[in-house]
Amino acid sequence: MKVVSMDRNVCIIAGGMSQFGVREASLREIFQEAAKACYEDNPAVKPKDIDGIIVASAYPERRAFQTHLAPLVAEHVGIKPRSICIRCEVLCGSGSGGIILAYGLIKSGAADVVMVIGAEKTYMPQRWETFYSELASQDHEFDAPHGIGLPPPIFALVAKQHMKQYGTTEEQLAMVSVKNRRNGMNNPMGQFRQPIDLDTAMSARPIVPPLKLYDCCALTDGGAAVILACEEKAKDLTDRPLVYIRGTAQASVHNMSANMPNWTTWESLKIAAQKAYRDAGIRPSDIDVAETHDCFTISEIIEYEDLGFCEKGEGGRFIQEGKSDFGGQVPVNTDGGLLSCGHPFGATGIRQGIEIMKQLQGRAARQVEGARFGLTHNLSGGIATHTVVIYGRDKD
Amino acid sequence: MIGIPYLEGKYAATMDLYSQQSKEFNRNYKFYEHLREGRLTTTRCRSCGQRMYPPRVMCPYCTSDDLEWVDLPTRGKVLVFVEQYQGVPQGFEAPHILAIIDLQGELRFTTRIVNCKAGELKEGDEVRMVVFPLPPSLVETRNGIEERERVFYAFEPVR
């Protein structure tokens, strides 16, 4: 009988990102910049060593009039894929979704060395079109006709309910942006490097009350790439400490607003987190550093709770007491998160993976000393879908 | 479209905010016919009895395709709402008010609130459905380009 299951260990061995921000560059150019940065991060890996490519991008059809994107990107970054060549999309979770797919293919033996590369060209010649295309992100037939699609009103609805249910304050929301802006000062590739203080955050102009300017991540052009390899190849291709993918999950409970089971407890996040922790054989308290989806400050607060870093409803106090900062229980968004780096949808989960890889290898811009386990998290759409990836310094 | 001469006079469904509602593009076109009658409807499964929203052609609970139309309440109560003043998407006006409403305990969803000034709405307010016309879609037929009328719904405060 032919054995088809190999069940190998999978490592992340390189990662790099383009400059994030408002870029004077096209989508394909941003992909090339991300690949270039990734190759420079680990010169031992040559394009010919890479047998597969997974391309993450949410809006190429609308913003670059380009489908069949993966072969185009492969051509531009010098890869001739022979195991996999495909695009994956689940909006804001596209990048980490790509990492999960690459992990599964390598683990099973269907691929050996895969580049996961994500990019977004968000800014258009006329800015209305960027906002207009966002209406594709919700249920287009039944939610979008109400003008639902741009995230701020959705997360303002979430924030209002969380504040009412648990007593979370606008000041606690602002503390998330102050922390992440401080962390982002160390990230030269991020969109914003200026720190802000609490007064600035609290007195900023309203976007959709109670959310103010610094409670919201920006629109961003940018790209990021990582290379994943089976452990055997990884040993040949890097001298750095090996970082293993230990647990993964992507969960979705419902999509349309009519079917949301709860707006302030994110069921699919809890499901994804539980599965990823189980895969990794660890508990939430074992996580040393986390990159969570701070598209809005309220998101990071709910994520502390539903990832199990604190009790339900305690997220506001968790940030207030410094537990998500350096020196606290679990430093969160150590590279600045979405609030500082910006959020090019396809690139974000990959950007997070790069930061966790560097943290676990001991070479982050601001290092969490002795970090052994790191976690990345994305939410996508109107909080419908959640993606969790756990990385570890040890193989088991 | 300005700047795209070869699209002059053309209708691009990919740039249309609203979906195709007519029979040739949508098996659930009756949802929109019912809206024109002032009814908010959805499908219920005749096999397992589950009701779903939005309407379907397959029951996601038991996979049957034996579905029937049922009415939902057209009055509800505001649970929570937000008012957007800036960055309102094309096709909508500020203040853009979105609310999660409860339809007499039968369904909750997010809807636009219309005929309401900024600062007027309160949690707990009663709202009722209003139906309004949308720009038609333009369908190519043997007889040339035909207009397909479209409608959608929002809710307004009951005063």
Coordinates of C-alpha atoms in Angstrom, one line a residue:
Chain A
M1 CA 0.0 0.0 0.0
K2 CA 1.3 3.5 -0.9
V3 CA 1.8 5.7 2.1
V4 CA 0.4 9.2 1.3
S5 CA 0.6 10.8 4.7
M6 CA 4.0 12.1 5.8
D7 CA 3.1 14.4 8.7
R8 CA 6.3 16.4 8.8
N9 CA 7.3 19.4 10.9
V10 CA 7.0 22.8 9.2
C11 CA 9.2 25.8 9.8
I12 CA 9.2 29.5 8.8
I13 CA 12.6 30.3 7.5
A14 CA 12.5 33.8 6.0
G15 CA 10.3 36.9 5.9
G16 CA 10.2 40.5 4.6
M17 CA 7.8 43.3 3.9
S18 CA 7.6 46.2 1.5
Q19 CA 7.2 49.7 2.8
F20 CA 3.6 50.0 4.0
G21 CA 1.6 53.3 3.4
V22 CA 0.3 55.3 0.5
R23 CA 2.6 53.9 -2.2
E24 CA 3.6 55.3 -5.6
A25 CA 3.7 51.8 -7.0
S26 CA 1.5 49.2 -8.7
L27 CA 0.2 46.0 -7.2
R28 CA 2.8 43.8 -9.1
E29 CA 5.6 46.1 -8.0
I30 CA 4.6 45.9 -4.3
F31 CA 4.6 42.0 -4.7
Q32 CA 8.2 42.3 -6.1
E33 CA 9.3 44.5 -3.2
A34 CA 7.9 42.1 -0.6
A35 CA 9.7 39.2 -2.3
K36 CA 12.9 41.1 -2.5
A37 CA 12.8 41.9 1.2
C38 CA 12.1 38.2 1.9
Y39 CA 15.0 37.0 -0.2
E40 CA 17.3 39.5 1.5
D41 CA 16.2 38.3 5.0
N42 CA 17.6 34.8 4.2
P43 CA 20.1 34.9 1.3
A44 CA 20.5 31.1 1.6
V45 CA 17.1 30.6 -0.1
K46 CA 17.2 31.0 -3.8
P47 CA 14.1 31.2 -6.0
K48 CA 15.0 27.7 -7.4
D49 CA 14.7 26.2 -3.9
I50 CA 11.1 27.2 -3.7
D51 CA 8.7 24.7 -5.3
G52 CA 5.4 26.4 -4.5
I53 CA 3.7 29.8 -4.2
I54 CA 0.5 30.9 -2.5
V55 CA -0.5 34.5 -3.2
A56 CA -2.8 36.4 -0.8
S57 CA -4.7 39.4 -2.1
A58 CA -8.3 40.5 -1.5
Y59 CA -9.1 42.9 -4.2
P60 CA -6.9 42.4 -7.3
E61 CA -9.9 42.1 -9.6
R62 CA -11.3 45.4 -8.6
R63 CA -8.1 47.4 -7.9
A64 CA -5.8 46.0 -10.6
F65 CA -8.3 44.4 -13.0
Q66 CA -6.2 41.2 -12.5
T67 CA -7.3 37.7 -11.9
H68 CA -5.1 34.5 -12.4
L69 CA -2.8 36.4 -10.1
A70 CA -0.6 33.7 -8.6
P71 CA 1.2 32.8 -11.9
L72 CA 1.8 36.5 -12.6
V73 CA 3.3 37.0 -9.2
A74 CA 5.4 33.8 -9.5
E75 CA 6.8 35.1 -12.8
H76 CA 7.7 38.5 -11.3
V77 CA 9.4 37.1 -8.2
G78 CA 11.4 34.5 -10.1
I79 CA 9.7 31.3 -8.9
K80 CA 8.7 28.5 -11.2
P81 CA 6.2 26.6 -9.0
R82 CA 5.9 22.8 -9.4
S83 CA 3.9 21.9 -6.3
I84 CA 1.3 24.7 -5.9
C85 CA 0.6 28.0 -7.6
I86 CA -2.6 29.6 -6.4
R87 CA -4.2 32.7 -4.8
C88 CA -6.2 32.5 -1.6
E89 CA -8.7 35.1 -0.3
V90 CA -10.6 35.6 2.9
L91 CA -10.3 39.4 3.0
C92 CA -8.3 40.5 6.1
G93 CA -7.3 36.9 6.9
S94 CA -6.0 36.1 3.4
G95 CA -2.3 36.2 4.4
S96 CA -2.6 33.9 7.4
G97 CA -5.0 31.7 5.5
G98 CA -2.2 31.3 2.9
I99 CA 0.3 30.3 5.7
I100 CA -2.2 27.7 6.9
L101 CA -2.5 26.2 3.4
A102 CA 1.3 26.2 2.9
Y103 CA 1.7 24.5 6.3
G104 CA -0.8 21.8 5.3
L105 CA 0.8 21.1 2.0
I106 CA 4.3 20.9 3.4
K107 CA 3.2 18.8 6.4
S108 CA 1.5 16.3 4.1
G109 CA 4.4 16.1 1.7
A110 CA 2.6 17.7 -1.2
A111 CA 5.2 20.6 -1.2
D112 CA 8.6 21.1 0.4
V113 CA 9.4 24.9 0.3
V114 CA 6.6 27.4 -0.3
M115 CA 6.6 31.2 -0.5
V116 CA 3.4 32.8 0.9
I117 CA 3.2 36.3 -0.4
G118 CA 0.5 38.9 0.1
A119 CA -0.1 42.4 -1.2
E120 CA -2.7 45.0 -1.7
K121 CA -2.9 48.1 -3.8
T122 CA -5.6 50.0 -1.9
Y123 CA -5.3 53.6 -3.1
M124 CA -6.9 54.4 -6.5
P125 CA -6.5 57.4 -8.7
Q126 CA -9.8 58.7 -7.2
R127 CA -10.3 57.7 -3.6
W128 CA -14.1 57.2 -3.7
E129 CA -13.4 53.9 -5.6
T130 CA -11.5 52.5 -2.7
F131 CA -14.4 53.0 -0.4
Y132 CA -16.9 51.9 -3.0
S133 CA -15.1 48.6 -3.5
E134 CA -15.3 47.9 0.3
L135 CA -19.0 47.4 -0.1
A136 CA -18.1 44.0 -1.7
S137 CA -16.8 42.8 1.7
Q138 CA -20.2 42.2 3.3
D139 CA -23.2 40.2 2.0
H140 CA -23.5 42.2 -1.2
E141 CA -27.2 41.4 -1.8
F142 CA -28.6 41.9 1.7
D143 CA -26.1 43.9 3.9
A144 CA -24.3 46.2 1.4
P145 CA -27.5 47.8 0.1
H146 CA -27.8 49.4 3.5
G147 CA -24.4 51.0 3.0
I148 CA -22.7 48.4 5.2
G149 CA -19.2 47.5 4.1
L150 CA -16.9 50.2 5.4
P151 CA -15.7 48.8 8.7
P152 CA -15.9 51.8 11.1
P153 CA -19.7 51.7 11.6
I154 CA -19.6 48.0 12.2
F155 CA -16.9 48.2 14.9
A156 CA -18.6 51.3 16.4
L157 CA -21.7 49.1 16.8
V158 CA -19.5 46.5 18.5
A159 CA -17.8 49.1 20.7
K160 CA -21.0 50.6 21.9
Q161 CA -22.3 47.2 23.0
H162 CA -19.1 46.1 24.7
M163 CA -19.0 49.4 26.6
K164 CA -22.6 48.9 27.7
Q165 CA -22.2 45.3 28.7
Y166 CA -18.8 45.4 30.4
G167 CA -18.1 49.0 31.2
T168 CA -15.2 49.4 28.7
T169 CA -14.3 53.0 28.4
E170 CA -13.2 55.3 25.5
E171 CA -10.0 55.9 27.5
Q172 CA -9.2 52.1 27.5
L173 CA -9.8 52.0 23.7
A174 CA -7.4 54.9 23.4
M175 CA -4.8 53.1 25.5
V176 CA -4.6 50.4 22.8
S177 CA -3.7 52.9 20.1
V178 CA -1.1 54.6 22.4
K179 CA 0.6 51.3 23.1
N180 CA 0.6 50.2 19.4
R181 CA 1.8 53.5 18.2
R182 CA 4.6 53.4 20.7
N183 CA 5.5 49.8 19.5
G184 CA 5.3 51.0 15.9
M185 CA 8.1 53.6 16.4
N186 CA 10.6 50.8 15.9
N187 CA 9.2 49.6 12.6
P188 CA 10.7 51.4 9.6
M189 CA 8.4 49.7 7.2
G190 CA 5.2 50.7 9.0
Q191 CA 2.8 53.4 7.8
F192 CA 3.0 55.5 11.0
R193 CA 6.0 56.0 13.2
Q194 CA 4.9 58.9 15.3
P195 CA 3.9 58.0 18.8
I196 CA 0.7 59.6 20.2
D197 CA -0.2 60.3 23.8
L198 CA -3.5 59.6 25.5
D199 CA -4.7 63.2 25.2
T200 CA -4.1 63.2 21.5
A201 CA -6.0 59.9 21.1
M202 CA -8.9 61.1 23.3
S203 CA -9.2 64.5 21.5
A204 CA -8.9 63.2 18.0
R205 CA -11.8 63.8 15.6
P206 CA -14.7 61.3 15.6
I207 CA -14.9 58.8 12.8
V208 CA -18.0 57.0 13.9
P209 CA -18.7 57.7 17.6
P210 CA -17.4 56.3 19.9
L211 CA -14.5 55.5 17.5
K212 CA -12.1 58.4 16.9
L213 CA -9.3 58.8 14.4
Y214 CA -6.6 56.8 16.3
D215 CA -9.1 54.0 17.1
C216 CA -9.1 53.0 13.4
C217 CA -6.4 51.5 11.3
A218 CA -5.7 53.3 8.0
L219 CA -6.1 52.2 4.4
T220 CA -2.7 50.9 3.2
D221 CA -0.8 49.8 0.2
G222 CA 1.8 47.1 1.0
G223 CA 3.1 43.6 0.7
A224 CA 4.8 40.9 2.8
A225 CA 6.3 37.5 2.1
V226 CA 7.5 34.5 4.1
I227 CA 9.0 31.2 3.2
L228 CA 7.9 28.0 4.8
A229 CA 9.8 24.7 4.5
C230 CA 9.8 21.2 5.8
E231 CA 12.1 20.8 8.8
E232 CA 14.7 18.8 6.8
K233 CA 15.0 21.5 4.1
A234 CA 14.8 24.3 6.8
K235 CA 17.9 22.9 8.5
D236 CA 19.8 23.3 5.1
L237 CA 18.4 26.7 4.4
T238 CA 18.9 28.6 7.6
D239 CA 21.4 28.8 10.5
R240 CA 19.0 30.7 12.6
P241 CA 17.0 29.0 15.4
L242 CA 14.2 27.0 13.8
V243 CA 10.6 28.3 14.3
Y244 CA 7.9 25.7 13.9
I245 CA 4.2 26.2 13.1
R246 CA 2.5 24.4 16.0
G247 CA -1.2 25.1 15.6
T248 CA -3.6 26.6 13.1
A249 CA -7.3 27.2 12.7
Q250 CA -9.7 29.2 10.6
A251 CA -13.3 29.4 11.8
S252 CA -16.4 31.0 10.5
V253 CA -19.8 30.8 12.2
H254 CA -21.9 33.2 10.1
N255 CA -21.5 36.0 7.6
M256 CA -24.6 38.1 7.3
S257 CA -25.6 40.5 10.1
A258 CA -28.9 38.7 10.6
N259 CA -27.0 35.6 11.7
M260 CA -24.4 36.9 14.1
P261 CA -24.7 34.9 17.2
N262 CA -23.1 37.6 19.3
W263 CA -21.4 41.0 18.6
T264 CA -19.2 41.2 21.7
T265 CA -18.2 37.6 22.1
W266 CA -16.6 36.4 18.8
E267 CA -17.7 32.7 18.6
S268 CA -15.6 31.9 15.6
L269 CA -12.5 33.4 17.3
K270 CA -13.0 31.2 20.3
I271 CA -13.5 28.1 18.1
A272 CA -10.3 28.9 16.1
A273 CA -8.2 29.7 19.2
Q274 CA -9.3 26.5 21.0
K275 CA -8.4 24.4 18.0
A276 CA -5.0 26.1 17.5
Y277 CA -4.1 25.8 21.2
R278 CA -5.1 22.1 21.1
D279 CA -2.9 21.5 18.0
A280 CA 0.0 23.1 19.8
G281 CA -0.6 21.4 23.1
I282 CA -0.5 24.6 25.0
R283 CA -2.8 27.0 26.9
P284 CA -3.4 30.8 26.4
S285 CA -1.1 31.5 29.3
D286 CA 1.8 29.8 27.4
I287 CA 1.8 32.5 24.7
D288 CA 4.8 34.9 25.2
V289 CA 4.0 37.3 22.4
A290 CA 1.0 37.9 20.2
E291 CA 0.1 39.8 17.0
T292 CA -3.7 40.3 17.1
H293 CA -6.0 42.0 14.6
D294 CA -6.2 45.5 15.9
C295 CA -8.1 46.9 13.0
F296 CA -9.9 48.9 15.7
T297 CA -8.9 49.4 19.3
I298 CA -12.1 47.6 20.4
S299 CA -11.0 44.6 18.4
E300 CA -7.8 44.1 20.3
I301 CA -9.7 44.4 23.6
I302 CA -12.2 41.7 22.6
E303 CA -9.4 39.6 21.3
Y304 CA -7.6 39.6 24.7
E305 CA -10.8 38.0 26.0
D306 CA -11.7 35.6 23.3
L307 CA -8.1 34.4 22.9
G308 CA -8.2 33.5 26.6
F309 CA -5.6 36.0 27.8
C310 CA -8.1 37.3 30.3
E311 CA -11.7 36.7 31.5
K312 CA -14.7 37.8 29.3
G313 CA -15.3 41.5 29.9
E314 CA -11.9 42.2 31.4
G315 CA -10.2 43.3 28.1
G316 CA -10.5 47.0 29.0
R317 CA -8.7 46.4 32.3
F318 CA -6.2 44.2 30.6
I319 CA -4.8 47.1 28.6
Q320 CA -5.2 49.6 31.4
E321 CA -3.1 47.5 33.7
G322 CA -0.3 47.1 31.1
K323 CA -0.8 43.4 30.7
S324 CA -0.5 43.6 26.9
D325 CA 2.6 45.8 27.0
F326 CA 6.3 44.9 27.3
G327 CA 6.9 43.6 30.7
G328 CA 3.3 42.5 31.1
Q329 CA 1.5 39.1 30.8
V330 CA 1.7 39.0 27.0
P331 CA 3.1 41.8 24.9
V332 CA 0.6 42.3 22.0
N333 CA 1.4 43.9 18.6
T334 CA 5.0 44.4 19.3
D335 CA 5.7 45.7 15.8
G336 CA 2.9 48.3 16.0
G337 CA 0.0 46.2 14.8
L338 CA -2.5 47.3 12.1
L339 CA -2.9 50.6 14.0
S340 CA 0.8 51.6 13.2
C341 CA 1.8 49.4 10.3
G342 CA -1.5 49.9 8.4
H343 CA -3.6 47.1 6.9
P344 CA -3.0 45.9 3.3
F345 CA -5.4 43.0 3.6
G346 CA -3.5 40.2 1.9
A347 CA -0.2 41.2 3.6
T348 CA -1.3 41.6 7.2
G349 CA -1.3 38.0 8.4
I350 CA 2.1 37.6 6.7
R351 CA 3.5 40.7 8.3
Q352 CA 2.4 39.4 11.7
G353 CA 4.0 36.0 11.0
I354 CA 7.3 37.8 10.2
E355 CA 7.2 39.6 13.6
I356 CA 6.5 36.4 15.5
M357 CA 9.3 34.6 13.6
K358 CA 11.8 37.3 14.6
Q359 CA 10.6 37.4 18.2
L360 CA 11.1 33.6 18.5
Q361 CA 14.5 33.8 16.8
G362 CA 15.5 36.6 19.2
R363 CA 16.0 39.3 16.6
A364 CA 12.9 41.5 16.8
A365 CA 13.3 45.3 16.7
R366 CA 11.9 45.3 20.3
Q367 CA 12.5 41.9 21.7
V368 CA 10.3 39.9 24.2
E369 CA 13.1 38.2 26.1
G370 CA 13.1 34.4 25.9
A371 CA 9.9 34.1 23.9
R372 CA 9.1 30.4 23.1
F373 CA 5.5 30.7 21.8
G374 CA 4.0 33.3 19.6
L375 CA 0.5 33.7 18.1
T376 CA -1.0 35.6 15.2
H377 CA -4.7 36.4 14.8
N378 CA -6.8 37.9 12.1
L379 CA -10.5 38.6 11.9
S380 CA -12.1 39.1 8.5
G381 CA -15.2 40.8 7.2
G382 CA -17.9 42.0 9.6
I383 CA -16.2 39.8 12.4
A384 CA -17.5 36.6 10.7
T385 CA -14.2 34.8 10.3
H386 CA -11.2 34.3 12.5
T387 CA -7.7 32.9 11.8
V388 CA -5.2 31.8 14.4
V389 CA -1.7 30.5 13.9
I390 CA 0.6 29.5 16.7
Y391 CA 4.4 29.4 16.3
G392 CA 6.9 27.8 18.6
R393 CA 10.6 27.5 19.2
D394 CA 10.2 23.8 19.9
K395 CA 9.0 21.1 17.5
D396 CA 6.7 19.5 20.2
Chain B
M1 CA -18.3 56.8 -17.4
I2 CA -15.9 59.8 -17.4
G3 CA -12.5 59.0 -18.7
I4 CA -13.5 55.6 -20.2
P5 CA -14.7 56.5 -23.7
Y6 CA -15.5 52.9 -24.8
L7 CA -17.9 52.5 -21.8
E8 CA -19.9 55.5 -22.8
G9 CA -23.6 54.6 -22.4
K10 CA -22.7 51.2 -21.1
Y11 CA -24.0 49.6 -17.9
A12 CA -21.3 47.8 -15.8
A13 CA -23.0 45.5 -13.3
T14 CA -19.6 45.0 -11.6
M15 CA -19.7 48.7 -10.6
D16 CA -23.3 48.6 -9.5
L17 CA -23.9 49.0 -5.8
Y18 CA -27.0 46.8 -6.0
S19 CA -27.4 43.2 -7.1
Q20 CA -29.5 41.8 -9.9
Q21 CA -33.0 41.3 -8.8
S22 CA -34.8 40.2 -11.9
K23 CA -36.0 36.7 -12.7
E24 CA -33.3 36.0 -15.4
F25 CA -30.5 36.6 -12.8
N26 CA -32.0 35.7 -9.4
R27 CA -34.1 32.7 -8.4
N28 CA -35.3 34.5 -5.3
Y29 CA -36.7 37.4 -7.3
K30 CA -39.9 37.0 -5.3
F31 CA -38.2 38.6 -2.3
Y32 CA -38.2 41.8 -4.2
E33 CA -41.8 41.4 -5.6
H34 CA -42.9 40.9 -2.0
L35 CA -41.0 44.1 -1.0
R36 CA -43.0 46.0 -3.6
E37 CA -46.2 44.8 -1.7
G38 CA -44.8 46.1 1.5
R39 CA -43.9 42.6 2.8
L40 CA -40.5 41.5 4.2
T41 CA -40.2 37.8 3.5
T42 CA -37.8 34.9 3.6
T43 CA -37.8 31.2 3.0
R44 CA -38.7 28.4 5.4
C45 CA -37.8 24.7 4.8
R46 CA -40.8 22.5 4.3
S47 CA -38.7 19.4 5.3
C48 CA -37.2 20.5 8.7
G49 CA -39.3 23.6 9.4
Q50 CA -36.3 25.9 9.9
R51 CA -36.5 29.5 8.7
M52 CA -33.5 31.2 7.3
Y53 CA -32.5 34.8 6.4
P54 CA -31.6 35.9 3.8
P55 CA -33.8 33.6 1.5
R56 CA -32.1 30.6 -0.1
V57 CA -32.6 28.0 -2.7
M58 CA -31.2 25.3 -0.4
C59 CA -31.9 24.8 3.3
P60 CA -28.5 25.1 5.2
Y61 CA -29.9 23.1 8.1
C62 CA -31.0 19.9 6.3
T63 CA -30.0 20.5 2.7
S64 CA -33.5 20.2 1.3
D65 CA -34.5 22.4 -1.6
D66 CA -38.2 22.3 -0.7
L67 CA -38.6 25.8 0.6
E68 CA -41.6 28.2 1.0
W69 CA -42.0 31.9 1.4
V70 CA -43.0 33.2 4.8
D71 CA -43.5 36.8 6.1
L72 CA -41.4 38.5 8.7
P73 CA -42.5 41.4 10.9
T74 CA -42.0 44.8 9.3
R75 CA -41.9 46.6 12.7
G76 CA -39.1 46.4 15.2
K77 CA -37.1 48.0 17.9
V78 CA -33.7 49.7 17.9
L79 CA -31.2 47.8 20.0
V80 CA -28.1 49.8 19.2
F81 CA -27.2 52.3 16.5
V82 CA -24.4 54.5 15.1
E83 CA -24.3 57.7 13.1
Q84 CA -21.7 58.2 10.5
Y85 CA -20.9 61.8 9.4
Q86 CA -17.7 61.3 7.3
G87 CA -16.6 58.8 4.8
V88 CA -20.2 57.8 3.9
P89 CA -20.0 55.5 0.8
Q90 CA -21.1 56.7 -2.6
G91 CA -24.9 56.5 -3.0
F92 CA -25.6 57.3 0.7
E93 CA -26.0 60.6 2.5
A94 CA -24.7 61.8 5.9
P95 CA -25.7 61.2 8.6
H96 CA -25.6 57.5 7.6
I97 CA -27.4 55.8 10.4
L98 CA -27.1 52.0 10.9
A99 CA -28.9 50.1 13.6
I100 CA -29.2 46.6 14.9
I101 CA -32.9 46.1 15.2
D102 CA -35.1 43.4 16.7
L103 CA -38.1 42.3 14.6
Q104 CA -40.5 41.4 17.4
G105 CA -38.3 38.7 18.7
E106 CA -38.2 36.9 15.3
L107 CA -35.0 38.2 13.8
R108 CA -32.2 40.7 14.4
F109 CA -30.1 42.4 11.7
T110 CA -28.3 45.6 10.8
T111 CA -30.4 48.0 8.8
R112 CA -30.1 51.6 7.6
I113 CA -32.4 54.0 9.4
V114 CA -33.9 56.7 7.1
N115 CA -36.1 59.7 7.5
C116 CA -34.3 60.5 10.7
K117 CA -32.1 63.5 11.6
A118 CA -28.8 63.2 13.4
G119 CA -29.2 63.0 17.1
E120 CA -32.9 62.1 16.9
L121 CA -32.8 58.3 17.3
K122 CA -32.7 56.6 20.7
E123 CA -32.2 53.0 21.7
G124 CA -35.5 51.3 22.2
D125 CA -37.2 53.4 19.5
E126 CA -39.8 51.6 17.3
V127 CA -39.1 51.5 13.6
R128 CA -41.0 50.3 10.5
M129 CA -39.9 49.1 7.1
V130 CA -39.9 51.5 4.2
V131 CA -39.4 50.3 0.6
F132 CA -38.0 52.6 -2.1
P133 CA -37.0 52.4 -5.7
L134 CA -33.3 51.9 -6.8
P135 CA -31.8 52.8 -10.1
P136 CA -32.9 50.1 -12.6
S137 CA -30.4 47.6 -14.0
L138 CA -30.1 47.4 -17.8
V139 CA -30.3 44.0 -19.3
E140 CA -29.4 43.1 -22.9
T141 CA -32.3 41.3 -24.6
R142 CA -33.4 40.4 -28.2
N143 CA -35.4 43.7 -28.1
G144 CA -32.3 45.7 -27.1
I145 CA -31.5 47.1 -23.7
E146 CA -34.4 46.8 -21.2
E147 CA -34.7 48.4 -17.8
R148 CA -35.3 46.1 -14.9
E149 CA -36.8 48.0 -12.0
R150 CA -35.3 47.4 -8.5
V151 CA -36.3 48.1 -5.0
F152 CA -34.8 47.8 -1.5
Y153 CA -35.8 48.4 2.1
A154 CA -34.7 50.4 5.1
F155 CA -36.4 51.2 8.4
E156 CA -37.7 54.6 9.7
P157 CA -38.7 55.7 13.2
V158 CA -42.4 55.4 14.0
R159 CA -43.5 58.8 15.3

